[in-house]
Short mmCIF file of N, CA and C in Angstrom, two decimals:
data_model
loop_
_atom_site.label_atom_id
_atom_site.label_comp_id
_atom_site.label_asym_id
_atom_site.label_seq_id
_atom_site.Cartn_x
_atom_site.Cartn_y
_atom_site.Cartn_z
N UNK A 1 33.10 18.21 -73.72
CA UNK A 1 32.24 18.84 -73.00
C UNK A 1 31.12 17.84 -72.50
N UNK A 2 30.66 18.04 -71.22
CA UNK A 2 29.69 17.16 -70.55
C UNK A 2 28.50 18.14 -70.17
N UNK A 3 27.29 17.59 -70.18
CA UNK A 3 26.26 18.35 -69.64
C UNK A 3 25.71 17.58 -68.33
N UNK A 4 25.55 18.24 -67.43
CA UNK A 4 24.92 17.73 -66.08
C UNK A 4 23.71 18.63 -65.75
N UNK A 5 22.61 17.94 -65.47
CA UNK A 5 21.40 18.69 -65.13
C UNK A 5 21.68 19.61 -63.73
N UNK A 6 21.29 20.80 -63.92
CA UNK A 6 21.48 21.71 -62.64
C UNK A 6 20.11 22.36 -62.47
N UNK A 7 19.48 21.79 -61.26
CA UNK A 7 18.03 22.17 -61.22
C UNK A 7 17.23 21.91 -62.43
N UNK A 8 16.57 22.93 -62.99
CA UNK A 8 15.65 22.46 -64.07
C UNK A 8 16.34 22.76 -65.47
N UNK A 9 17.56 23.40 -65.48
CA UNK A 9 18.36 23.63 -66.64
C UNK A 9 19.43 22.53 -66.93
N UNK A 10 20.35 22.96 -67.70
CA UNK A 10 21.52 22.05 -68.06
C UNK A 10 22.73 23.00 -67.97
N UNK A 11 23.79 22.45 -67.19
CA UNK A 11 25.07 23.25 -67.34
C UNK A 11 25.94 22.52 -68.13
N UNK A 12 26.77 23.18 -68.97
CA UNK A 12 27.80 22.52 -69.78
C UNK A 12 29.09 22.93 -69.19
N UNK A 13 29.86 21.79 -68.85
CA UNK A 13 31.22 21.95 -68.20
C UNK A 13 32.23 21.14 -68.98
N UNK A 14 33.57 21.83 -68.81
CA UNK A 14 34.78 21.45 -69.40
C UNK A 14 35.24 20.33 -68.57
N UNK A 15 35.42 19.09 -68.96
CA UNK A 15 35.99 18.03 -68.23
C UNK A 15 34.97 17.19 -67.58
N UNK A 16 35.34 16.12 -66.76
CA UNK A 16 34.42 15.26 -66.04
C UNK A 16 33.68 16.05 -64.99
N UNK A 17 32.34 15.79 -64.78
CA UNK A 17 31.53 16.40 -63.81
C UNK A 17 31.04 15.41 -62.78
N UNK A 18 31.25 15.66 -61.58
CA UNK A 18 30.86 14.77 -60.54
C UNK A 18 29.83 15.54 -59.73
N UNK A 19 29.16 14.76 -58.75
CA UNK A 19 28.23 15.38 -57.71
C UNK A 19 28.92 15.21 -56.32
N UNK A 20 28.71 16.32 -55.63
CA UNK A 20 29.09 16.39 -54.14
C UNK A 20 27.78 16.48 -53.36
N UNK A 21 27.47 15.27 -52.57
CA UNK A 21 26.42 15.27 -51.72
C UNK A 21 26.53 15.55 -50.40
N UNK A 22 26.07 16.56 -49.75
CA UNK A 22 26.30 17.02 -48.45
C UNK A 22 25.48 16.33 -47.45
N UNK A 23 25.64 16.31 -46.21
CA UNK A 23 24.85 15.67 -45.20
C UNK A 23 23.49 16.30 -45.25
N UNK A 24 23.28 17.55 -45.56
CA UNK A 24 22.09 18.15 -45.54
C UNK A 24 21.29 17.82 -46.80
N UNK A 25 21.62 17.02 -47.68
CA UNK A 25 21.17 16.55 -48.96
C UNK A 25 21.36 17.40 -50.10
N UNK A 26 22.04 18.39 -49.86
CA UNK A 26 22.43 19.48 -50.98
C UNK A 26 23.37 18.88 -51.93
N UNK A 27 23.13 19.08 -53.15
CA UNK A 27 23.81 18.38 -54.32
C UNK A 27 24.48 19.41 -54.97
N UNK A 28 25.83 19.44 -55.29
CA UNK A 28 26.62 20.31 -56.01
C UNK A 28 27.36 19.81 -57.18
N UNK A 29 27.21 20.19 -58.25
CA UNK A 29 27.95 19.73 -59.48
C UNK A 29 29.43 20.23 -59.30
N UNK A 30 30.41 19.38 -59.51
CA UNK A 30 31.93 19.70 -59.30
C UNK A 30 32.60 19.13 -60.72
N UNK A 31 33.28 20.23 -61.21
CA UNK A 31 34.10 20.06 -62.42
C UNK A 31 35.43 19.65 -62.10
N UNK A 32 36.02 18.81 -62.75
CA UNK A 32 37.28 18.31 -62.31
C UNK A 32 38.27 18.16 -63.50
N UNK A 33 39.56 18.86 -63.30
CA UNK A 33 40.55 18.76 -64.35
C UNK A 33 41.03 17.38 -64.64
N UNK A 34 41.43 16.99 -65.87
CA UNK A 34 41.71 15.57 -66.23
C UNK A 34 42.87 15.06 -65.36
N UNK A 35 43.94 16.11 -64.77
CA UNK A 35 44.94 15.55 -64.09
C UNK A 35 44.66 16.12 -62.65
N UNK A 36 45.14 15.25 -61.69
CA UNK A 36 44.95 15.67 -60.24
C UNK A 36 43.48 15.27 -59.71
N UNK A 37 42.86 14.35 -60.37
CA UNK A 37 41.53 13.98 -59.76
C UNK A 37 41.52 13.51 -58.51
N UNK A 38 42.50 12.59 -58.05
CA UNK A 38 42.52 12.13 -56.56
C UNK A 38 42.90 13.09 -55.56
N UNK A 39 43.61 14.32 -55.95
CA UNK A 39 43.85 15.21 -55.10
C UNK A 39 42.73 16.15 -55.01
N UNK A 40 41.91 16.21 -55.88
CA UNK A 40 40.74 16.96 -55.93
C UNK A 40 39.65 16.30 -55.06
N UNK A 41 39.62 15.12 -55.04
CA UNK A 41 38.69 14.24 -54.30
C UNK A 41 39.09 14.41 -52.73
N UNK A 42 40.34 14.44 -52.40
CA UNK A 42 40.82 14.70 -51.10
C UNK A 42 40.41 16.03 -50.76
N UNK A 43 40.52 17.04 -51.55
CA UNK A 43 40.24 18.35 -51.15
C UNK A 43 38.75 18.49 -50.90
N UNK A 44 37.80 17.84 -51.71
CA UNK A 44 36.31 17.95 -51.53
C UNK A 44 35.98 17.01 -50.36
N UNK A 45 36.65 16.06 -49.89
CA UNK A 45 36.33 15.34 -48.72
C UNK A 45 37.00 15.79 -47.58
N UNK A 46 38.02 16.39 -47.56
CA UNK A 46 38.84 16.70 -46.33
C UNK A 46 39.90 15.75 -45.80
N UNK A 47 40.23 14.95 -46.99
CA UNK A 47 41.27 13.98 -46.39
C UNK A 47 41.38 12.74 -47.18
N UNK A 48 42.00 11.62 -46.72
CA UNK A 48 42.22 10.40 -47.71
C UNK A 48 40.76 9.90 -47.92
N UNK A 49 40.47 9.16 -49.18
CA UNK A 49 39.14 8.89 -49.61
C UNK A 49 39.13 7.18 -49.55
N UNK A 50 37.87 6.79 -49.37
CA UNK A 50 37.68 5.38 -49.75
C UNK A 50 36.62 5.27 -50.64
N UNK A 51 36.25 4.29 -51.29
CA UNK A 51 35.17 4.06 -52.40
C UNK A 51 34.30 3.06 -52.03
N UNK A 52 32.99 3.21 -52.39
CA UNK A 52 31.95 2.16 -52.41
C UNK A 52 31.33 2.25 -53.83
N UNK A 53 31.07 0.95 -54.30
CA UNK A 53 30.38 0.79 -55.64
C UNK A 53 28.92 0.20 -55.38
N UNK A 54 28.19 0.96 -55.87
CA UNK A 54 26.61 0.63 -55.42
C UNK A 54 25.83 0.65 -56.80
N UNK A 55 26.46 1.09 -57.93
CA UNK A 55 25.89 1.26 -59.41
C UNK A 55 27.00 1.02 -60.21
N UNK A 56 26.68 0.41 -61.26
CA UNK A 56 27.95 0.08 -62.38
C UNK A 56 28.51 1.36 -63.07
N UNK A 57 27.82 2.30 -62.93
CA UNK A 57 28.13 3.56 -63.58
C UNK A 57 28.59 4.78 -62.62
N UNK A 58 28.58 4.27 -61.33
CA UNK A 58 29.01 5.53 -60.34
C UNK A 58 29.87 4.82 -59.24
N UNK A 59 30.62 5.66 -58.65
CA UNK A 59 31.27 5.27 -57.59
C UNK A 59 31.24 6.34 -56.44
N UNK A 60 30.87 5.93 -55.11
CA UNK A 60 30.80 6.80 -53.98
C UNK A 60 32.00 6.99 -53.42
N UNK A 61 32.64 8.13 -53.25
CA UNK A 61 33.80 8.42 -52.60
C UNK A 61 33.36 9.04 -51.22
N UNK A 62 34.00 8.46 -50.21
CA UNK A 62 33.92 8.99 -48.77
C UNK A 62 35.02 9.17 -48.12
N UNK A 63 35.26 9.97 -47.13
CA UNK A 63 36.39 10.02 -46.27
C UNK A 63 36.80 8.88 -45.63
N UNK A 64 38.08 8.43 -45.85
CA UNK A 64 38.59 7.12 -45.33
C UNK A 64 39.04 7.34 -43.87
N UNK A 65 39.17 6.26 -43.09
CA UNK A 65 39.73 6.30 -41.81
C UNK A 65 38.55 5.94 -40.86
N UNK A 66 38.98 5.97 -39.57
CA UNK A 66 38.10 5.75 -38.55
C UNK A 66 36.82 6.75 -38.70
N UNK A 67 35.56 6.25 -38.21
CA UNK A 67 34.31 7.16 -38.16
C UNK A 67 34.62 8.45 -37.45
N UNK A 68 34.41 9.53 -38.13
CA UNK A 68 34.79 10.81 -37.24
C UNK A 68 33.47 11.12 -36.42
N UNK A 69 33.86 11.43 -35.15
CA UNK A 69 32.66 11.61 -34.37
C UNK A 69 31.79 12.90 -34.81
N UNK A 70 32.39 13.77 -35.51
CA UNK A 70 31.75 15.11 -35.84
C UNK A 70 31.01 14.75 -37.33
N UNK A 71 31.00 13.75 -37.84
CA UNK A 71 30.52 13.48 -39.10
C UNK A 71 29.16 13.01 -38.93
N UNK A 72 28.06 13.63 -39.74
CA UNK A 72 26.78 13.34 -39.70
C UNK A 72 26.46 12.32 -40.72
N UNK A 73 25.36 11.46 -40.57
CA UNK A 73 24.85 10.60 -41.56
C UNK A 73 24.47 11.29 -42.79
N UNK A 74 24.86 10.78 -43.97
CA UNK A 74 24.42 11.21 -45.31
C UNK A 74 23.36 10.47 -45.77
N UNK A 75 22.14 10.75 -45.41
CA UNK A 75 20.98 10.03 -45.64
C UNK A 75 20.75 9.96 -47.25
N UNK A 76 20.93 10.97 -47.92
CA UNK A 76 20.73 11.03 -49.38
C UNK A 76 21.69 9.97 -49.93
N UNK A 77 22.89 10.02 -49.82
CA UNK A 77 23.94 9.21 -50.24
C UNK A 77 23.56 7.66 -49.94
N UNK A 78 23.22 7.47 -48.76
CA UNK A 78 22.79 6.21 -48.22
C UNK A 78 21.50 5.63 -48.91
N UNK A 79 20.58 6.52 -49.07
CA UNK A 79 19.24 6.22 -49.72
C UNK A 79 19.69 5.72 -51.19
N UNK A 80 20.37 6.58 -51.92
CA UNK A 80 20.78 6.12 -53.18
C UNK A 80 21.41 4.90 -53.43
N UNK A 81 22.47 4.57 -52.43
CA UNK A 81 23.18 3.38 -52.39
C UNK A 81 22.23 2.02 -52.21
N UNK A 82 21.27 2.34 -51.29
CA UNK A 82 20.21 1.27 -51.03
C UNK A 82 19.43 0.99 -52.12
N UNK A 83 18.96 2.09 -52.91
CA UNK A 83 18.09 1.72 -54.00
C UNK A 83 18.92 1.06 -55.15
N UNK A 84 20.02 1.71 -55.38
CA UNK A 84 20.77 0.99 -56.53
C UNK A 84 21.07 -0.38 -56.32
N UNK A 85 21.39 -0.86 -55.02
CA UNK A 85 21.58 -2.27 -54.57
C UNK A 85 20.54 -2.89 -54.37
N UNK A 86 19.40 -2.48 -54.21
CA UNK A 86 18.04 -3.10 -54.09
C UNK A 86 18.10 -3.73 -52.74
N UNK A 87 18.79 -3.11 -51.68
CA UNK A 87 18.66 -3.72 -50.35
C UNK A 87 18.98 -2.53 -49.32
N UNK A 88 18.39 -2.67 -48.07
CA UNK A 88 18.66 -1.78 -47.20
C UNK A 88 20.04 -2.02 -46.55
N UNK A 89 20.97 -1.15 -46.71
CA UNK A 89 22.38 -1.37 -46.21
C UNK A 89 22.42 -1.40 -44.71
N UNK A 90 23.22 -2.28 -44.20
CA UNK A 90 23.26 -2.50 -42.78
C UNK A 90 24.10 -1.46 -42.11
N UNK A 91 24.81 -0.55 -42.83
CA UNK A 91 25.66 0.50 -42.33
C UNK A 91 25.16 1.74 -42.92
N UNK A 92 25.71 2.89 -42.26
CA UNK A 92 25.35 4.28 -42.55
C UNK A 92 26.64 4.71 -43.53
N UNK A 93 26.37 5.76 -44.15
CA UNK A 93 27.23 6.61 -44.96
C UNK A 93 27.52 7.95 -44.22
N UNK A 94 28.69 8.26 -43.78
CA UNK A 94 28.75 9.50 -42.94
C UNK A 94 29.67 10.43 -43.77
N UNK A 95 29.26 11.83 -43.52
CA UNK A 95 29.90 12.84 -44.09
C UNK A 95 29.69 13.24 -45.52
N UNK A 96 30.37 14.17 -46.04
CA UNK A 96 30.12 14.53 -47.51
C UNK A 96 30.52 13.21 -48.32
N UNK A 97 29.84 13.12 -49.68
CA UNK A 97 30.17 11.99 -50.60
C UNK A 97 30.28 12.72 -51.86
N UNK A 98 31.23 12.20 -52.73
CA UNK A 98 31.50 12.74 -53.90
C UNK A 98 31.15 11.47 -54.77
N UNK A 99 30.36 11.70 -55.76
CA UNK A 99 29.86 10.38 -56.55
C UNK A 99 30.39 10.70 -58.13
N UNK A 100 31.29 9.85 -58.47
CA UNK A 100 32.00 10.07 -59.93
C UNK A 100 31.44 8.82 -60.83
N UNK A 101 31.81 9.02 -61.94
CA UNK A 101 31.58 8.07 -62.99
C UNK A 101 32.54 6.85 -62.59
N UNK A 102 32.57 5.70 -63.32
CA UNK A 102 33.38 4.55 -63.10
C UNK A 102 34.86 4.96 -63.67
N UNK A 103 35.83 4.17 -63.26
CA UNK A 103 37.20 4.20 -63.86
C UNK A 103 37.21 4.01 -65.13
N UNK A 104 38.04 4.91 -65.99
CA UNK A 104 38.14 4.86 -67.39
C UNK A 104 38.77 3.54 -67.93
N UNK A 105 38.41 3.03 -69.00
CA UNK A 105 39.00 1.83 -69.45
C UNK A 105 40.64 2.16 -70.03
N UNK A 106 40.67 3.45 -70.39
CA UNK A 106 41.99 3.63 -70.94
C UNK A 106 42.87 4.42 -69.89
N UNK A 107 42.73 4.20 -68.65
CA UNK A 107 43.60 4.52 -67.62
C UNK A 107 43.65 6.07 -67.54
N UNK A 108 42.68 6.75 -67.91
CA UNK A 108 42.58 8.25 -67.94
C UNK A 108 41.98 8.82 -66.73
N UNK A 109 41.82 7.91 -65.69
CA UNK A 109 41.35 8.49 -64.40
C UNK A 109 39.73 8.04 -64.32
N UNK A 110 39.06 8.95 -63.59
CA UNK A 110 37.58 8.70 -63.32
C UNK A 110 36.94 9.42 -64.39
N UNK A 111 35.64 8.90 -64.75
CA UNK A 111 34.85 9.60 -65.81
C UNK A 111 33.95 10.29 -65.03
N UNK A 112 33.31 11.34 -65.78
CA UNK A 112 32.16 12.16 -65.28
C UNK A 112 30.88 11.25 -65.27
N UNK A 113 29.88 11.63 -64.50
CA UNK A 113 28.58 10.97 -64.39
C UNK A 113 27.67 11.14 -65.52
N UNK A 114 27.12 10.19 -66.08
CA UNK A 114 26.08 10.15 -67.08
C UNK A 114 25.04 10.88 -66.52
N UNK A 115 24.41 11.79 -67.38
CA UNK A 115 23.19 12.58 -67.11
C UNK A 115 22.09 11.83 -66.34
N UNK A 116 21.77 10.62 -66.76
CA UNK A 116 20.62 9.87 -66.03
C UNK A 116 21.09 9.44 -64.55
N UNK A 117 22.31 9.11 -64.37
CA UNK A 117 22.74 8.65 -63.00
C UNK A 117 22.87 10.13 -62.23
N UNK A 118 23.22 11.29 -62.69
CA UNK A 118 23.18 12.39 -62.01
C UNK A 118 21.62 12.76 -61.60
N UNK A 119 20.77 12.71 -62.64
CA UNK A 119 19.25 13.02 -62.45
C UNK A 119 18.89 12.18 -61.15
N UNK A 120 19.18 10.80 -61.22
CA UNK A 120 18.61 9.92 -60.13
C UNK A 120 19.07 10.25 -58.79
N UNK A 121 20.38 10.80 -58.70
CA UNK A 121 21.04 11.29 -57.43
C UNK A 121 20.28 12.56 -57.10
N UNK A 122 20.07 13.52 -57.94
CA UNK A 122 19.37 14.60 -57.57
C UNK A 122 18.00 14.49 -57.16
N UNK A 123 17.35 13.39 -57.69
CA UNK A 123 15.83 13.20 -57.36
C UNK A 123 15.87 12.47 -55.86
N UNK A 124 16.84 11.73 -55.57
CA UNK A 124 16.85 10.97 -54.49
C UNK A 124 17.27 12.06 -53.39
N UNK A 125 18.16 12.98 -53.48
CA UNK A 125 18.46 14.08 -52.53
C UNK A 125 17.21 14.95 -52.42
N UNK A 126 16.57 15.29 -53.47
CA UNK A 126 15.35 16.05 -53.36
C UNK A 126 14.19 15.35 -52.47
N UNK A 127 14.08 14.04 -52.62
CA UNK A 127 13.24 13.23 -51.76
C UNK A 127 13.58 13.35 -50.40
N UNK A 128 14.85 13.08 -50.03
CA UNK A 128 15.44 13.16 -48.65
C UNK A 128 15.04 14.61 -48.04
N UNK A 129 15.34 15.59 -48.88
CA UNK A 129 14.96 16.99 -48.39
C UNK A 129 13.61 17.07 -47.90
N UNK A 130 12.62 16.60 -48.83
CA UNK A 130 11.19 16.76 -48.58
C UNK A 130 10.85 15.96 -47.34
N UNK A 131 11.43 14.73 -47.22
CA UNK A 131 11.05 13.87 -45.83
C UNK A 131 11.67 14.70 -44.74
N UNK A 132 12.83 15.16 -44.72
CA UNK A 132 13.52 15.88 -43.62
C UNK A 132 12.60 17.04 -43.09
N UNK A 133 12.04 17.78 -44.11
CA UNK A 133 11.10 18.92 -43.90
C UNK A 133 10.09 18.50 -42.98
N UNK A 134 9.53 17.44 -43.70
CA UNK A 134 8.27 16.92 -42.76
C UNK A 134 8.48 16.45 -41.38
N UNK A 135 9.80 15.93 -41.13
CA UNK A 135 10.04 15.32 -39.85
C UNK A 135 10.93 16.54 -38.82
N UNK A 136 10.90 17.67 -39.29
CA UNK A 136 11.70 18.59 -38.56
C UNK A 136 11.45 18.70 -37.20
N UNK A 137 10.08 18.50 -36.81
CA UNK A 137 9.74 18.67 -35.45
C UNK A 137 9.84 17.28 -34.58
N UNK A 138 10.34 16.30 -35.32
CA UNK A 138 10.27 14.84 -34.66
C UNK A 138 11.84 14.75 -33.98
N UNK A 139 12.07 14.25 -32.93
CA UNK A 139 13.38 14.32 -32.30
C UNK A 139 14.30 13.07 -32.88
N UNK A 140 13.48 12.04 -32.99
CA UNK A 140 14.17 10.70 -33.46
C UNK A 140 13.70 10.20 -34.66
N UNK A 141 14.64 9.71 -35.44
CA UNK A 141 14.25 8.97 -36.75
C UNK A 141 14.09 7.55 -36.43
N UNK A 142 12.91 6.90 -36.91
CA UNK A 142 12.68 5.60 -36.72
C UNK A 142 12.77 4.74 -38.06
N UNK A 143 12.65 3.49 -37.88
CA UNK A 143 12.72 2.61 -39.05
C UNK A 143 11.60 3.08 -40.03
N UNK A 144 10.38 3.38 -39.50
CA UNK A 144 9.36 3.89 -40.29
C UNK A 144 9.68 4.97 -41.25
N UNK A 145 10.56 6.06 -40.58
CA UNK A 145 10.98 7.20 -41.36
C UNK A 145 12.02 6.72 -42.44
N UNK A 146 12.90 5.75 -42.17
CA UNK A 146 13.82 5.22 -43.09
C UNK A 146 13.09 4.62 -44.36
N UNK A 147 11.98 3.77 -44.08
CA UNK A 147 11.14 3.34 -45.08
C UNK A 147 10.51 4.35 -46.01
N UNK A 148 10.05 5.44 -45.35
CA UNK A 148 9.51 6.53 -45.99
C UNK A 148 10.45 7.18 -46.86
N UNK A 149 11.71 7.33 -46.38
CA UNK A 149 12.75 8.00 -47.31
C UNK A 149 13.10 7.13 -48.52
N UNK A 150 13.10 5.74 -48.35
CA UNK A 150 13.38 4.85 -49.49
C UNK A 150 12.35 4.77 -50.33
N UNK A 151 11.12 4.87 -49.83
CA UNK A 151 9.88 4.81 -50.81
C UNK A 151 9.84 6.09 -51.71
N UNK A 152 9.89 7.22 -51.02
CA UNK A 152 9.86 8.54 -51.58
C UNK A 152 11.12 8.71 -52.49
N UNK A 153 12.30 8.29 -52.17
CA UNK A 153 13.47 8.42 -53.01
C UNK A 153 13.35 7.61 -54.25
N UNK A 154 12.79 6.29 -54.18
CA UNK A 154 12.54 5.40 -55.35
C UNK A 154 11.72 6.09 -56.19
N UNK A 155 10.46 6.65 -55.75
CA UNK A 155 9.40 7.21 -56.64
C UNK A 155 10.06 8.62 -57.46
N UNK A 156 11.08 9.20 -56.60
CA UNK A 156 11.63 10.27 -57.28
C UNK A 156 12.69 9.99 -58.45
N UNK A 157 13.44 8.95 -57.92
CA UNK A 157 14.34 8.37 -59.02
C UNK A 157 13.79 7.86 -60.25
N UNK A 158 12.56 7.52 -60.12
CA UNK A 158 11.82 6.92 -61.28
C UNK A 158 11.13 8.19 -62.16
N UNK A 159 10.77 9.30 -61.42
CA UNK A 159 10.22 10.36 -62.20
C UNK A 159 11.02 11.69 -62.29
N UNK A 160 12.29 11.57 -61.69
CA UNK A 160 13.17 12.74 -61.72
C UNK A 160 12.91 13.81 -60.53
N UNK A 161 13.99 14.88 -60.46
CA UNK A 161 14.03 15.78 -59.47
C UNK A 161 12.62 16.47 -59.44
N UNK A 162 12.07 16.60 -58.13
CA UNK A 162 10.93 17.30 -57.86
C UNK A 162 9.72 16.68 -58.54
N UNK A 163 9.94 15.45 -58.88
CA UNK A 163 8.65 14.79 -59.48
C UNK A 163 8.39 15.28 -61.05
N UNK A 164 9.44 15.83 -61.43
CA UNK A 164 9.32 16.27 -63.03
C UNK A 164 9.33 15.14 -63.92
#
C-alpha cells in the first residue's frame, strides 16, 4: 500500500501511484497495476511515450513523436522540471504529463512516487494555477510571467500545496 496526498487528506492506494499533470495544471493521482505499466502510460498520454528525468526520484513521461499542433504547453510540469534541475529549460513540455517514480532495481517496472515528491508536484501545480488566475486577462505570457511562475512554484514546493 502506498499513500499519496490528495488535497488536504491522504488516499491509500493498492499498487504504485503516479501523478498525471494536465495542461491546465490539474493533478490527478493514478493507480497502476503491477503488470501493464507501459500500456497504462500509453493510455494516459494517448500514444507512445518518451521520458525526461529531472529529479532522481521521478520520471516525466510525455507523448512521444513530433510536436502535436493541438498540444498546449504544460507550464506546471515545465516549472517542476526547471526547479528540480535548478535551471530554466530552453524548451517547453507539451500536453499531459505522467510523473512516476524511478525504475525499480528489481526489474519490477516503475515505482510509485514518494509522498514528498508528490507534494512538491502538487504545490508547483497549485502555484501555476494561482499565477494563471492572476494573468487571465493578459493576452500574452512574458518572460516576467515565467519568472513569477518559477518564484511562486519554488515557494510552494518549499511550503507545500496551498502554502500549507
